[in-house]
mmCIF file of C-alpha atoms in Angstrom:
data_model
loop_
_atom_site.group_PDB
_atom_site.id
_atom_site.type_symbol
_atom_site.label_atom_id
_atom_site.label_comp_id
_atom_site.label_asym_id
_atom_site.label_seq_id
_atom_site.Cartn_x
_atom_site.Cartn_y
_atom_site.Cartn_z
ATOM 1 C CA UNK W 1 -19.858 -15.101 4.681
ATOM 2 C CA UNK W 2 -17.939 -13.172 2.041
ATOM 3 C CA UNK W 3 -19.029 -12.867 -1.561
ATOM 4 C CA UNK W 4 -16.393 -12.684 -4.253
ATOM 5 C CA UNK W 5 -16.725 -12.515 -8.011
ATOM 6 C CA UNK W 6 -14.346 -12.526 -10.948
ATOM 7 C CA UNK W 7 -14.675 -11.824 -14.647
ATOM 8 C CA UNK W 8 -11.861 -12.384 -17.119
ATOM 9 C CA UNK W 9 -13.100 -9.521 -19.283
ATOM 10 C CA UNK W 10 -15.369 -8.364 -22.076
ATOM 11 C CA UNK W 11 -17.085 -5.051 -22.560
ATOM 12 C CA UNK W 12 -18.092 -3.150 -19.449
ATOM 13 C CA UNK W 13 -21.797 -4.016 -19.579
ATOM 14 C CA UNK W 14 -21.097 -7.723 -20.107
ATOM 15 C CA UNK W 15 -18.607 -7.751 -17.247
ATOM 16 C CA UNK W 16 -21.046 -6.014 -14.891
ATOM 17 C CA UNK W 17 -23.787 -8.517 -15.733
ATOM 18 C CA UNK W 18 -21.407 -11.446 -15.204
ATOM 19 C CA UNK W 19 -20.276 -10.129 -11.825
ATOM 20 C CA UNK W 20 -23.787 -9.290 -10.604
ATOM 21 C CA UNK W 21 -24.999 -12.772 -11.493
ATOM 22 C CA UNK W 22 -22.140 -14.260 -9.429
ATOM 23 C CA UNK W 23 -22.755 -11.981 -6.441
ATOM 24 C CA UNK W 24 -26.515 -12.492 -6.386
ATOM 25 C CA UNK W 25 -28.486 -11.173 -3.421
ATOM 26 C CA UNK W 26 -25.577 -10.633 -1.075
ATOM 27 C CA UNK W 27 -26.692 -7.360 0.583
ATOM 28 C CA UNK W 28 -23.194 -5.953 1.242
ATOM 29 C CA UNK W 29 -22.248 -3.084 3.518
ATOM 30 C CA UNK W 30 -19.233 -2.407 1.318
ATOM 31 C CA UNK W 31 -18.128 -3.556 -2.097
ATOM 32 C CA UNK W 32 -14.539 -3.226 -3.281
ATOM 33 C CA UNK W 33 -13.662 -3.793 -6.934
ATOM 34 C CA UNK W 34 -10.530 -3.769 -9.060
ATOM 35 C CA UNK W 35 -11.052 -3.254 -12.784
ATOM 36 C CA UNK W 36 -8.932 -3.230 -15.916
ATOM 37 C CA UNK W 37 -8.250 0.311 -17.090
ATOM 38 C CA UNK W 38 -9.953 -0.564 -20.393
ATOM 39 C CA UNK W 39 -13.272 -0.937 -18.535
ATOM 40 C CA UNK W 40 -15.510 1.958 -17.480
ATOM 41 C CA UNK W 41 -14.928 1.934 -13.731
ATOM 42 C CA UNK W 42 -17.342 4.790 -13.069
ATOM 43 C CA UNK W 43 -20.103 2.820 -14.762
ATOM 44 C CA UNK W 44 -19.130 -0.290 -12.796
ATOM 45 C CA UNK W 45 -19.247 1.511 -9.456
ATOM 46 C CA UNK W 46 -22.525 3.206 -10.408
ATOM 47 C CA UNK W 47 -24.066 -0.157 -11.362
ATOM 48 C CA UNK W 48 -22.949 -1.798 -8.116
ATOM 49 C CA UNK W 49 -24.230 1.142 -6.084
ATOM 50 C CA UNK W 50 -27.563 0.960 -7.889
ATOM 51 C CA UNK W 51 -27.848 -2.806 -7.407
ATOM 52 C CA UNK W 52 -26.790 -2.775 -3.747
ATOM 53 C CA UNK W 53 -28.427 0.375 -2.408
ATOM 54 C CA UNK W 54 -26.737 1.676 0.700
ATOM 55 C CA UNK W 55 -23.465 -0.175 0.113
ATOM 56 C CA UNK W 56 -20.298 1.858 -0.080
ATOM 57 C CA UNK W 57 -18.653 1.042 -3.418
ATOM 58 C CA UNK W 58 -14.980 1.819 -4.039
ATOM 59 C CA UNK W 59 -12.519 0.615 -6.641
ATOM 60 C CA UNK W 60 -9.671 1.443 -8.958
ATOM 61 C CA UNK W 61 -7.993 0.537 -12.220
ATOM 62 C CA UNK W 62 -5.224 -2.047 -12.201
ATOM 63 C CA UNK W 63 -2.171 -3.650 -13.748
ATOM 64 C CA UNK W 64 -3.969 -6.988 -13.490
ATOM 65 C CA UNK W 65 -6.677 -8.435 -11.268
ATOM 66 C CA UNK W 66 -7.044 -11.657 -9.299
ATOM 67 C CA UNK W 67 -9.078 -13.599 -6.822
ATOM 68 C CA UNK W 68 -8.120 -16.797 -5.009
ATOM 69 C CA UNK W 69 -8.544 -18.924 -8.152
ATOM 70 C CA UNK W 70 -8.131 -16.714 -11.201
ATOM 71 C CA UNK W 71 -5.843 -13.997 -12.368
ATOM 72 C CA UNK W 72 -5.672 -11.957 -15.518
ATOM 73 C CA UNK W 73 -5.432 -8.644 -17.296
ATOM 74 C CA UNK W 74 -8.514 -6.963 -18.715
ATOM 75 C CA UNK W 75 -11.108 -8.169 -16.227
ATOM 76 C CA UNK W 76 -12.802 -7.309 -12.962
ATOM 77 C CA UNK W 77 -12.611 -8.743 -9.451
ATOM 78 C CA UNK W 78 -14.921 -7.868 -6.579
ATOM 79 C CA UNK W 79 -15.302 -8.585 -2.883
ATOM 80 C CA UNK W 80 -18.606 -7.823 -1.173
ATOM 81 C CA UNK W 81 -18.460 -7.347 2.603
ATOM 82 C CA UNK W 82 -21.753 -8.156 4.319
ATOM 83 C CA UNK W 83 -22.964 -7.121 7.764
ATOM 84 C CA UNK W 84 -21.566 -10.157 9.553
ATOM 85 C CA UNK W 85 -18.106 -8.795 8.665
ATOM 86 C CA UNK W 86 -18.716 -5.039 8.688
ATOM 87 C CA UNK W 87 -20.894 -3.259 11.237
ATOM 88 C CA UNK W 88 -20.829 0.044 9.380
ATOM 89 C CA UNK W 89 -18.543 1.913 7.010
ATOM 90 C CA UNK W 90 -18.130 5.194 5.184
ATOM 91 C CA UNK W 91 -16.203 5.983 1.995
ATOM 92 C CA UNK W 92 -15.015 9.202 0.413
ATOM 93 C CA UNK W 93 -13.269 10.412 -2.737
ATOM 94 C CA UNK W 94 -10.612 13.137 -2.534
ATOM 95 C CA UNK W 95 -9.983 15.049 -5.763
ATOM 96 C CA UNK W 96 -6.433 16.403 -5.572
ATOM 97 C CA UNK W 97 -7.062 19.033 -8.212
ATOM 98 C CA UNK W 98 -8.751 20.989 -5.430
ATOM 99 C CA UNK W 99 -5.534 20.854 -3.381
ATOM 100 C CA UNK W 100 -4.325 17.584 -1.940
ATOM 101 C CA UNK W 101 -4.081 18.618 1.704
ATOM 102 C CA UNK W 102 -7.498 20.224 1.768
ATOM 103 C CA UNK W 103 -9.059 17.335 -0.104
ATOM 104 C CA UNK W 104 -7.636 14.567 2.083
ATOM 105 C CA UNK W 105 -8.365 16.391 5.327
ATOM 106 C CA UNK W 106 -11.887 17.191 4.201
ATOM 107 C CA UNK W 107 -12.754 13.685 3.074
ATOM 108 C CA UNK W 108 -11.151 11.803 5.974
ATOM 109 C CA UNK W 109 -12.669 14.158 8.558
ATOM 110 C CA UNK W 110 -16.063 13.790 6.878
ATOM 111 C CA UNK W 111 -15.734 10.007 7.124
ATOM 112 C CA UNK W 112 -14.947 10.290 10.839
ATOM 113 C CA UNK W 113 -17.901 12.617 11.394
ATOM 114 C CA UNK W 114 -20.296 10.245 9.660
ATOM 115 C CA UNK W 115 -19.018 7.375 11.803
ATOM 116 C CA UNK W 116 -19.106 9.670 14.859
ATOM 117 C CA UNK W 117 -15.574 8.741 15.914
ATOM 118 C CA UNK W 118 -12.423 10.577 16.939
ATOM 119 C CA UNK W 119 -9.796 9.284 14.496
ATOM 120 C CA UNK W 120 -7.004 9.592 17.080
ATOM 121 C CA UNK W 121 -8.919 7.622 19.699
ATOM 122 C CA UNK W 122 -10.697 5.041 17.554
ATOM 123 C CA UNK W 123 -9.837 1.454 18.488
ATOM 124 C CA UNK W 124 -7.258 0.113 15.967
ATOM 125 C CA UNK W 125 -8.462 -3.430 16.637
ATOM 126 C CA UNK W 126 -11.986 -2.467 15.536
ATOM 127 C CA UNK W 127 -11.513 0.074 12.734
ATOM 128 C CA UNK W 128 -9.478 -0.482 9.577
ATOM 129 C CA UNK W 129 -9.153 1.600 6.436
ATOM 130 C CA UNK W 130 -8.626 0.950 2.762
ATOM 131 C CA UNK W 131 -6.887 3.555 0.623
ATOM 132 C CA UNK W 132 -6.659 3.509 -3.167
ATOM 133 C CA UNK W 133 -4.543 6.263 -4.724
ATOM 134 C CA UNK W 134 -4.117 7.132 -8.377
ATOM 135 C CA UNK W 135 -0.748 5.795 -9.451
ATOM 136 C CA UNK W 136 0.473 8.502 -11.806
ATOM 137 C CA UNK W 137 0.968 11.621 -9.678
ATOM 138 C CA UNK W 138 3.440 10.477 -6.992
ATOM 139 C CA UNK W 139 1.138 11.603 -4.184
ATOM 140 C CA UNK W 140 1.332 8.371 -2.187
ATOM 141 C CA UNK W 141 3.870 9.431 0.446
ATOM 142 C CA UNK W 142 1.988 12.589 1.373
ATOM 143 C CA UNK W 143 -1.374 10.827 1.444
ATOM 144 C CA UNK W 144 0.006 8.136 3.748
ATOM 145 C CA UNK W 145 1.741 10.750 5.902
ATOM 146 C CA UNK W 146 -1.507 12.678 6.225
ATOM 147 C CA UNK W 147 -3.369 9.537 7.229
ATOM 148 C CA UNK W 148 -0.631 8.929 9.808
ATOM 149 C CA UNK W 149 -0.985 12.465 11.144
ATOM 150 C CA UNK W 150 -4.768 12.282 11.342
ATOM 151 C CA UNK W 151 -5.062 8.705 12.597
ATOM 152 C CA UNK W 152 -1.611 7.537 13.771
ATOM 153 C CA UNK W 153 -2.857 4.317 15.332
ATOM 154 C CA UNK W 154 -5.270 3.185 12.608
ATOM 155 C CA UNK W 155 -4.182 1.019 9.691
ATOM 156 C CA UNK W 156 -5.058 2.076 6.180
ATOM 157 C CA UNK W 157 -3.875 -0.594 3.747
ATOM 158 C CA UNK W 158 -4.145 -0.303 -0.006
ATOM 159 C CA UNK W 159 -2.424 0.357 -3.248
ATOM 160 C CA UNK W 160 -1.877 2.650 -6.176
ATOM 161 C CA UNK W 161 -4.122 2.270 -9.209
ATOM 162 C CA UNK W 162 -2.558 0.982 -12.423
ATOM 163 C CA UNK W 163 -3.122 0.972 -16.159
ATOM 164 C CA UNK W 164 -1.302 -2.252 -17.098
ATOM 165 C CA UNK W 165 2.070 -0.599 -17.626
ATOM 166 C CA UNK W 166 0.840 2.022 -20.110
ATOM 167 C CA UNK W 167 1.620 4.772 -17.560
ATOM 168 C CA UNK W 168 -0.917 7.165 -19.078
ATOM 169 C CA UNK W 169 -3.857 7.413 -16.691
ATOM 170 C CA UNK W 170 -5.014 5.552 -13.614
ATOM 171 C CA UNK W 171 -8.363 6.055 -11.887
ATOM 172 C CA UNK W 172 -10.061 5.547 -8.544
ATOM 173 C CA UNK W 173 -13.821 5.297 -8.038
ATOM 174 C CA UNK W 174 -16.445 5.772 -5.367
ATOM 175 C CA UNK W 175 -20.181 5.322 -5.740
ATOM 176 C CA UNK W 176 -20.204 6.251 -9.436
ATOM 177 C CA UNK W 177 -17.686 9.103 -9.204
ATOM 178 C CA UNK W 178 -14.153 8.876 -10.652
ATOM 179 C CA UNK W 179 -10.813 10.609 -10.308
ATOM 180 C CA UNK W 180 -7.589 10.331 -12.290
ATOM 181 C CA UNK W 181 -5.805 12.527 -9.727
ATOM 182 C CA UNK W 182 -7.082 11.617 -6.307
ATOM 183 C CA UNK W 183 -7.683 8.896 -3.759
ATOM 184 C CA UNK W 184 -10.577 6.970 -2.262
ATOM 185 C CA UNK W 185 -10.808 6.040 1.385
ATOM 186 C CA UNK W 186 -13.035 3.467 3.045
ATOM 187 C CA UNK W 187 -13.105 3.216 6.833
ATOM 188 C CA UNK W 188 -14.646 -0.001 8.136
ATOM 189 C CA UNK W 189 -16.061 -0.597 11.608
ATOM 190 C CA UNK W 190 -15.462 -4.341 11.660
ATOM 191 C CA UNK W 191 -17.640 -7.001 13.234
ATOM 192 C CA UNK W 192 -14.783 -9.498 13.060
ATOM 193 C CA UNK W 193 -11.083 -9.400 13.905
ATOM 194 C CA UNK W 194 -8.639 -8.671 11.089
ATOM 195 C CA UNK W 195 -4.927 -8.604 10.370
ATOM 196 C CA UNK W 196 -2.831 -6.513 8.014
ATOM 197 C CA UNK W 197 -0.297 -8.443 6.010
ATOM 198 C CA UNK W 198 2.851 -7.036 4.425
ATOM 199 C CA UNK W 199 5.270 -9.363 2.720
ATOM 200 C CA UNK W 200 8.167 -8.694 0.391
ATOM 201 C CA UNK W 201 10.673 -11.363 -0.426
ATOM 202 C CA UNK W 202 14.028 -9.659 -0.067
ATOM 203 C CA UNK W 203 16.984 -9.567 2.280
ATOM 204 C CA UNK W 204 20.023 -7.280 2.406
ATOM 205 C CA UNK W 205 22.767 -8.262 -0.039
ATOM 206 C CA UNK W 206 25.568 -6.682 1.980
ATOM 207 C CA UNK W 207 26.423 -3.627 4.025
ATOM 208 C CA UNK W 208 24.193 -0.582 4.236
ATOM 209 C CA UNK W 209 24.697 2.799 2.588
ATOM 210 C CA UNK W 210 23.661 6.216 3.844
ATOM 211 C CA UNK W 211 21.776 8.526 1.513
ATOM 212 C CA UNK W 212 23.874 11.687 1.448
ATOM 213 C CA UNK W 213 22.063 13.685 -1.281
ATOM 214 C CA UNK W 214 18.518 13.240 -2.511
ATOM 215 C CA UNK W 215 15.576 15.089 -3.994
ATOM 216 C CA UNK W 216 12.445 13.910 -2.241
ATOM 217 C CA UNK W 217 9.860 15.396 -4.566
ATOM 218 C CA UNK W 218 11.547 13.805 -7.604
ATOM 219 C CA UNK W 219 12.065 10.498 -5.733
ATOM 220 C CA UNK W 220 15.719 10.759 -6.779
ATOM 221 C CA UNK W 221 18.866 9.776 -4.877
ATOM 222 C CA UNK W 222 22.029 11.490 -6.122
ATOM 223 C CA UNK W 223 24.592 10.153 -3.662
ATOM 224 C CA UNK W 224 25.126 7.177 -1.383
ATOM 225 C CA UNK W 225 27.957 7.456 1.155
ATOM 226 C CA UNK W 226 29.078 10.629 -0.633
ATOM 227 C CA UNK W 227 29.622 8.910 -3.994
ATOM 228 C CA UNK W 228 27.461 8.808 -7.121
ATOM 229 C CA UNK W 229 24.463 6.612 -6.374
ATOM 230 C CA UNK W 230 24.691 4.691 -9.649
ATOM 231 C CA UNK W 231 28.377 3.899 -9.048
ATOM 232 C CA UNK W 232 27.728 2.664 -5.513
ATOM 233 C CA UNK W 233 24.815 0.538 -6.756
ATOM 234 C CA UNK W 234 26.878 -0.989 -9.582
ATOM 235 C CA UNK W 235 29.775 -1.725 -7.210
ATOM 236 C CA UNK W 236 27.401 -3.445 -4.780
ATOM 237 C CA UNK W 237 26.343 -5.798 -7.583
ATOM 238 C CA UNK W 238 29.917 -6.275 -8.816
ATOM 239 C CA UNK W 239 29.078 -4.814 -12.225
ATOM 240 C CA UNK W 240 30.168 -1.933 -14.409
ATOM 241 C CA UNK W 241 27.598 0.853 -14.710
ATOM 242 C CA UNK W 242 27.030 0.157 -18.402
ATOM 243 C CA UNK W 243 26.287 -3.498 -17.602
ATOM 244 C CA UNK W 244 23.271 -2.624 -15.422
ATOM 245 C CA UNK W 245 19.818 -3.231 -16.861
ATOM 246 C CA UNK W 246 16.153 -3.534 -15.879
ATOM 247 C CA UNK W 247 16.675 -7.095 -14.634
ATOM 248 C CA UNK W 248 19.126 -5.765 -12.047
ATOM 249 C CA UNK W 249 16.631 -3.084 -11.022
ATOM 250 C CA UNK W 250 13.898 -5.704 -10.503
ATOM 251 C CA UNK W 251 16.140 -8.218 -8.745
ATOM 252 C CA UNK W 252 17.961 -5.712 -6.550
ATOM 253 C CA UNK W 253 15.828 -2.840 -5.273
ATOM 254 C CA UNK W 254 16.919 -0.791 -2.275
ATOM 255 C CA UNK W 255 15.355 -1.364 1.109
ATOM 256 C CA UNK W 256 15.136 0.183 4.550
ATOM 257 C CA UNK W 257 15.311 -2.283 7.401
ATOM 258 C CA UNK W 258 12.958 -1.396 10.251
ATOM 259 C CA UNK W 259 13.045 -3.736 13.235
ATOM 260 C CA UNK W 260 14.463 -6.450 10.995
ATOM 261 C CA UNK W 261 11.797 -6.134 8.285
ATOM 262 C CA UNK W 262 12.490 -4.759 4.783
ATOM 263 C CA UNK W 263 10.565 -1.839 3.278
ATOM 264 C CA UNK W 264 11.342 -1.809 -0.435
ATOM 265 C CA UNK W 265 12.059 1.122 -2.766
ATOM 266 C CA UNK W 266 12.156 0.012 -6.420
ATOM 267 C CA UNK W 267 14.460 1.545 -9.005
ATOM 268 C CA UNK W 268 12.937 3.371 -11.960
ATOM 269 C CA UNK W 269 16.083 4.382 -13.832
ATOM 270 C CA UNK W 270 19.204 6.511 -13.792
ATOM 271 C CA UNK W 271 19.335 10.279 -13.953
ATOM 272 C CA UNK W 272 21.906 11.952 -16.257
ATOM 273 C CA UNK W 273 24.035 13.174 -13.346
ATOM 274 C CA UNK W 274 24.556 9.696 -11.893
ATOM 275 C CA UNK W 275 21.584 9.600 -9.568
ATOM 276 C CA UNK W 276 18.941 6.884 -9.312
ATOM 277 C CA UNK W 277 15.211 7.505 -9.697
ATOM 278 C CA UNK W 278 12.857 5.434 -7.574
ATOM 279 C CA UNK W 279 9.141 4.682 -7.388
ATOM 280 C CA UNK W 280 9.251 5.742 -3.743
ATOM 281 C CA UNK W 281 10.821 8.596 -1.793
ATOM 282 C CA UNK W 282 14.109 8.072 0.049
ATOM 283 C CA UNK W 283 15.254 10.837 2.409
ATOM 284 C CA UNK W 284 18.761 12.116 3.044
ATOM 285 C CA UNK W 285 20.210 10.400 6.095
ATOM 286 C CA UNK W 286 18.336 7.157 5.535
ATOM 287 C CA UNK W 287 20.315 3.940 5.833
ATOM 288 C CA UNK W 288 19.482 1.692 2.872
ATOM 289 C CA UNK W 289 20.568 -1.703 1.620
ATOM 290 C CA UNK W 290 20.839 -3.173 -1.857
ATOM 291 C CA UNK W 291 18.522 -6.169 -1.616
ATOM 292 C CA UNK W 292 18.452 -9.666 -3.058
ATOM 293 C CA UNK W 293 15.444 -11.898 -3.610
ATOM 294 C CA UNK W 294 14.316 -14.692 -1.324
ATOM 295 C CA UNK W 295 11.486 -17.246 -1.784
ATOM 296 C CA UNK W 296 8.396 -15.278 -2.860
ATOM 297 C CA UNK W 297 5.987 -18.228 -2.716
ATOM 298 C CA UNK W 298 7.113 -19.616 0.643
ATOM 299 C CA UNK W 299 7.097 -16.178 2.248
ATOM 300 C CA UNK W 300 3.735 -15.173 0.792
ATOM 301 C CA UNK W 301 2.216 -18.446 1.998
ATOM 302 C CA UNK W 302 3.703 -17.947 5.447
ATOM 303 C CA UNK W 303 2.374 -14.366 5.668
ATOM 304 C CA UNK W 304 -1.135 -15.568 4.827
ATOM 305 C CA UNK W 305 -0.939 -18.578 7.127
ATOM 306 C CA UNK W 306 0.418 -16.476 9.980
ATOM 307 C CA UNK W 307 -2.526 -14.070 9.693
ATOM 308 C CA UNK W 308 -4.952 -17.001 9.581
ATOM 309 C CA UNK W 309 -3.348 -18.526 12.688
ATOM 310 C CA UNK W 310 -3.532 -15.231 14.572
ATOM 311 C CA UNK W 311 -7.196 -14.927 13.644
ATOM 312 C CA UNK W 312 -7.868 -18.573 14.459
ATOM 313 C CA UNK W 313 -9.237 -18.911 10.933
ATOM 314 C CA UNK W 314 -10.192 -16.363 8.284
ATOM 315 C CA UNK W 315 -12.644 -16.187 5.418
ATOM 316 C CA UNK W 316 -11.158 -13.677 3.011
ATOM 317 C CA UNK W 317 -9.431 -10.442 2.306
ATOM 318 C CA UNK W 318 -8.302 -7.686 -0.001
ATOM 319 C CA UNK W 319 -4.825 -7.893 -1.551
ATOM 320 C CA UNK W 320 -2.610 -5.221 -3.068
ATOM 321 C CA UNK W 321 0.241 -6.820 -4.993
ATOM 322 C CA UNK W 322 3.019 -4.839 -6.646
ATOM 323 C CA UNK W 323 3.302 -4.959 -10.445
ATOM 324 C CA UNK W 324 6.968 -5.906 -9.937
ATOM 325 C CA UNK W 325 5.824 -9.021 -8.100
ATOM 326 C CA UNK W 326 3.439 -9.811 -10.981
ATOM 327 C CA UNK W 327 6.280 -9.512 -13.493
ATOM 328 C CA UNK W 328 8.567 -11.556 -11.264
ATOM 329 C CA UNK W 329 5.945 -14.301 -10.806
ATOM 330 C CA UNK W 330 5.208 -14.387 -14.550
ATOM 331 C CA UNK W 331 8.908 -14.595 -15.436
ATOM 332 C CA UNK W 332 9.385 -17.496 -13.015
ATOM 333 C CA UNK W 333 6.143 -19.253 -13.987
ATOM 334 C CA UNK W 334 4.881 -19.010 -10.408
ATOM 335 C CA UNK W 335 1.583 -17.150 -10.796
ATOM 336 C CA UNK W 336 -0.588 -20.191 -10.036
ATOM 337 C CA UNK W 337 1.522 -21.040 -6.978
ATOM 338 C CA UNK W 338 1.012 -17.459 -5.809
ATOM 339 C CA UNK W 339 -2.776 -17.766 -6.183
ATOM 340 C CA UNK W 340 -2.599 -21.068 -4.300
ATOM 341 C CA UNK W 341 -1.336 -19.129 -1.264
ATOM 342 C CA UNK W 342 -4.902 -17.770 -0.914
ATOM 343 C CA UNK W 343 -6.590 -21.161 -0.989
ATOM 344 C CA UNK W 344 -9.579 -21.335 1.343
ATOM 345 C CA UNK W 345 -10.092 -17.564 1.362
ATOM 346 C CA UNK W 346 -12.366 -15.326 -0.717
ATOM 347 C CA UNK W 347 -9.948 -12.786 -2.133
ATOM 348 C CA UNK W 348 -10.102 -9.763 -4.381
ATOM 349 C CA UNK W 349 -6.779 -8.270 -5.351
ATOM 350 C CA UNK W 350 -4.962 -6.284 -7.968
ATOM 351 C CA UNK W 351 -1.457 -5.646 -9.222
ATOM 352 C CA UNK W 352 -0.546 -2.130 -8.158
ATOM 353 C CA UNK W 353 1.756 0.758 -8.945
ATOM 354 C CA UNK W 354 2.708 0.918 -5.248
ATOM 355 C CA UNK W 355 1.505 -0.390 -1.924
ATOM 356 C CA UNK W 356 0.292 1.500 1.121
ATOM 357 C CA UNK W 357 0.395 0.744 4.823
ATOM 358 C CA UNK W 358 2.034 3.106 7.304
ATOM 359 C CA UNK W 359 3.727 4.605 4.275
ATOM 360 C CA UNK W 360 4.274 4.033 0.580
ATOM 361 C CA UNK W 361 6.384 1.085 -0.594
ATOM 362 C CA UNK W 362 7.199 -1.040 -3.653
ATOM 363 C CA UNK W 363 7.663 -4.693 -4.613
ATOM 364 C CA UNK W 364 5.418 -5.777 -1.752
ATOM 365 C CA UNK W 365 2.099 -7.507 -1.105
ATOM 366 C CA UNK W 366 -0.049 -5.659 1.416
ATOM 367 C CA UNK W 367 -3.516 -6.761 2.393
ATOM 368 C CA UNK W 368 -6.272 -7.054 4.941
ATOM 369 C CA UNK W 369 -7.375 -10.504 6.044
ATOM 370 C CA UNK W 370 -10.479 -11.122 8.156
ATOM 371 C CA UNK D 1 7.462 7.814 25.785
ATOM 372 C CA UNK D 2 5.321 4.756 25.069
ATOM 373 C CA UNK D 3 2.541 6.308 27.164
ATOM 374 C CA UNK D 4 2.607 9.480 25.118
ATOM 375 C CA UNK D 5 2.752 7.617 21.807
ATOM 376 C CA UNK D 6 -0.485 5.759 22.242
ATOM 377 C CA UNK D 7 0.032 3.886 25.463
ATOM 378 C CA UNK D 8 0.986 0.375 24.351
ATOM 379 C CA UNK D 9 3.543 -1.554 22.351
ATOM 380 C CA UNK D 10 1.408 -1.822 19.224
ATOM 381 C CA UNK D 11 0.775 1.902 19.043
ATOM 382 C CA UNK D 12 4.417 2.652 19.823
ATOM 383 C CA UNK D 13 5.371 0.316 16.963
ATOM 384 C CA UNK D 14 2.961 2.124 14.667
ATOM 385 C CA UNK D 15 4.357 5.577 15.403
ATOM 386 C CA UNK D 16 7.979 4.376 15.249
ATOM 387 C CA UNK D 17 7.436 2.699 11.876
ATOM 388 C CA UNK D 18 5.627 5.654 10.358
ATOM 389 C CA UNK D 19 8.374 8.037 11.460
ATOM 390 C CA UNK D 20 11.176 5.757 10.293
ATOM 391 C CA UNK D 21 9.584 5.518 6.851
ATOM 392 C CA UNK D 22 9.450 9.314 6.693
ATOM 393 C CA UNK D 23 12.876 10.282 7.963
ATOM 394 C CA UNK D 24 14.835 7.079 8.412
ATOM 395 C CA UNK D 25 15.413 7.299 12.153
ATOM 396 C CA UNK D 26 13.959 4.672 14.468
ATOM 397 C CA UNK D 27 12.662 6.173 17.719
ATOM 398 C CA UNK D 28 13.383 2.921 19.495
ATOM 399 C CA UNK D 29 17.088 3.700 19.280
ATOM 400 C CA UNK D 30 16.808 7.174 20.811
ATOM 401 C CA UNK D 31 16.287 8.992 24.098
ATOM 402 C CA UNK D 32 14.265 12.202 24.275
ATOM 403 C CA UNK D 33 17.322 14.505 24.266
ATOM 404 C CA UNK D 34 18.689 12.669 21.202
ATOM 405 C CA UNK D 35 15.372 13.108 19.459
ATOM 406 C CA UNK D 36 15.526 16.815 20.222
ATOM 407 C CA UNK D 37 19.118 17.054 18.959
ATOM 408 C CA UNK D 38 18.208 15.252 15.739
ATOM 409 C CA UNK D 39 15.227 17.484 15.057
ATOM 410 C CA UNK D 40 12.701 14.697 15.530
ATOM 411 C CA UNK D 41 10.302 16.578 17.730
ATOM 412 C CA UNK D 42 8.866 18.496 14.762
ATOM 413 C CA UNK D 43 7.867 15.383 12.777
ATOM 414 C CA UNK D 44 6.383 13.941 15.932
ATOM 415 C CA UNK D 45 4.408 17.140 16.456
ATOM 416 C CA UNK D 46 3.115 16.799 12.884
ATOM 417 C CA UNK D 47 1.698 13.487 14.026
ATOM 418 C CA UNK D 48 0.082 15.210 16.993
ATOM 419 C CA UNK D 49 2.521 14.176 19.707
ATOM 420 C CA UNK D 50 4.137 16.962 21.754
ATOM 421 C CA UNK D 51 6.978 15.554 23.853
ATOM 422 C CA UNK D 52 8.933 18.672 24.877
#
């Protein structure tokens, strides 16, 4: 049995008390929480760790929180994973100020040592990871690449912490510790089968373009098919450059198609020299499409139902939903329908500044269902 | 190549997807000599797979 809890908000102490009274004596192996950036996440994780001694507690700040029934901004959502779901688990916090590579290697290797497993040989049907990365330092690609290098067959799903669109500071937490420039990792040795979900509701609008000049570290694309990226993008939408606005960015991100599935890169804005800035890296030589939206509710429901069918039933999960999807759902008045997709499951989720699984992506819902 | 990249379809999928997200080339479409010509052995070695 899973134990979920949700608070719509208040001061940190009130919210902790409300959540603890909902969770009761649940004796979790791991506890994952998503908290508004206005709350004291370090205090929250410390309180949970104190209440549930021995549980690994991780969490992060958000651009909105939800469970299967409620969603909001300014609150706290929690999922407690007891022993019937998780045999054992270990978490770690990497502070990137010490050097990202050293920090990630050190923490992930320490997790493997504590679990006494070889990350490259561990059974991907038994072990699954959660990764929460601060959302303000553009470290997500390298963190995901490092996880892929260290454990190429294991899934680490997760998201980038948010601060409800203030873009000032995001934080991740583990067992009372906090970082505004780092990542937390939780590796779970599961007692039950699980599935990763990844759903984004887009399809290619037309023909593909090849990225012919880009700056990876700035997440900037200067040229597509040898022409100015902004001009190619505007032409694809049948608009003049000065007619483009944020609604076009949200409705028409770029996407890579891998084995028929889209991996979305969202537009951030234009650079003065006619390039496009993204929330995700795009390499030179990549073939990308301008995308158009499909049915977000139907496809989210199908992704959840498909995972449940494959598992022959499921009890809950952790969800990492892009802030662009939140804004899209709010604009269309579909937030309740989106929550309804999780009916019958105990869910904790948050609206992210980016989603992780295999790599970093945008405008997507990733999650773990078990 | 499937045997080297984890031994089954799921692990092959995993490595192919990770690499495609990094450099935009899908291993499924390539033979070993093409991978060598396109400089893909180095990213694979970063992931711990030595194919040469």
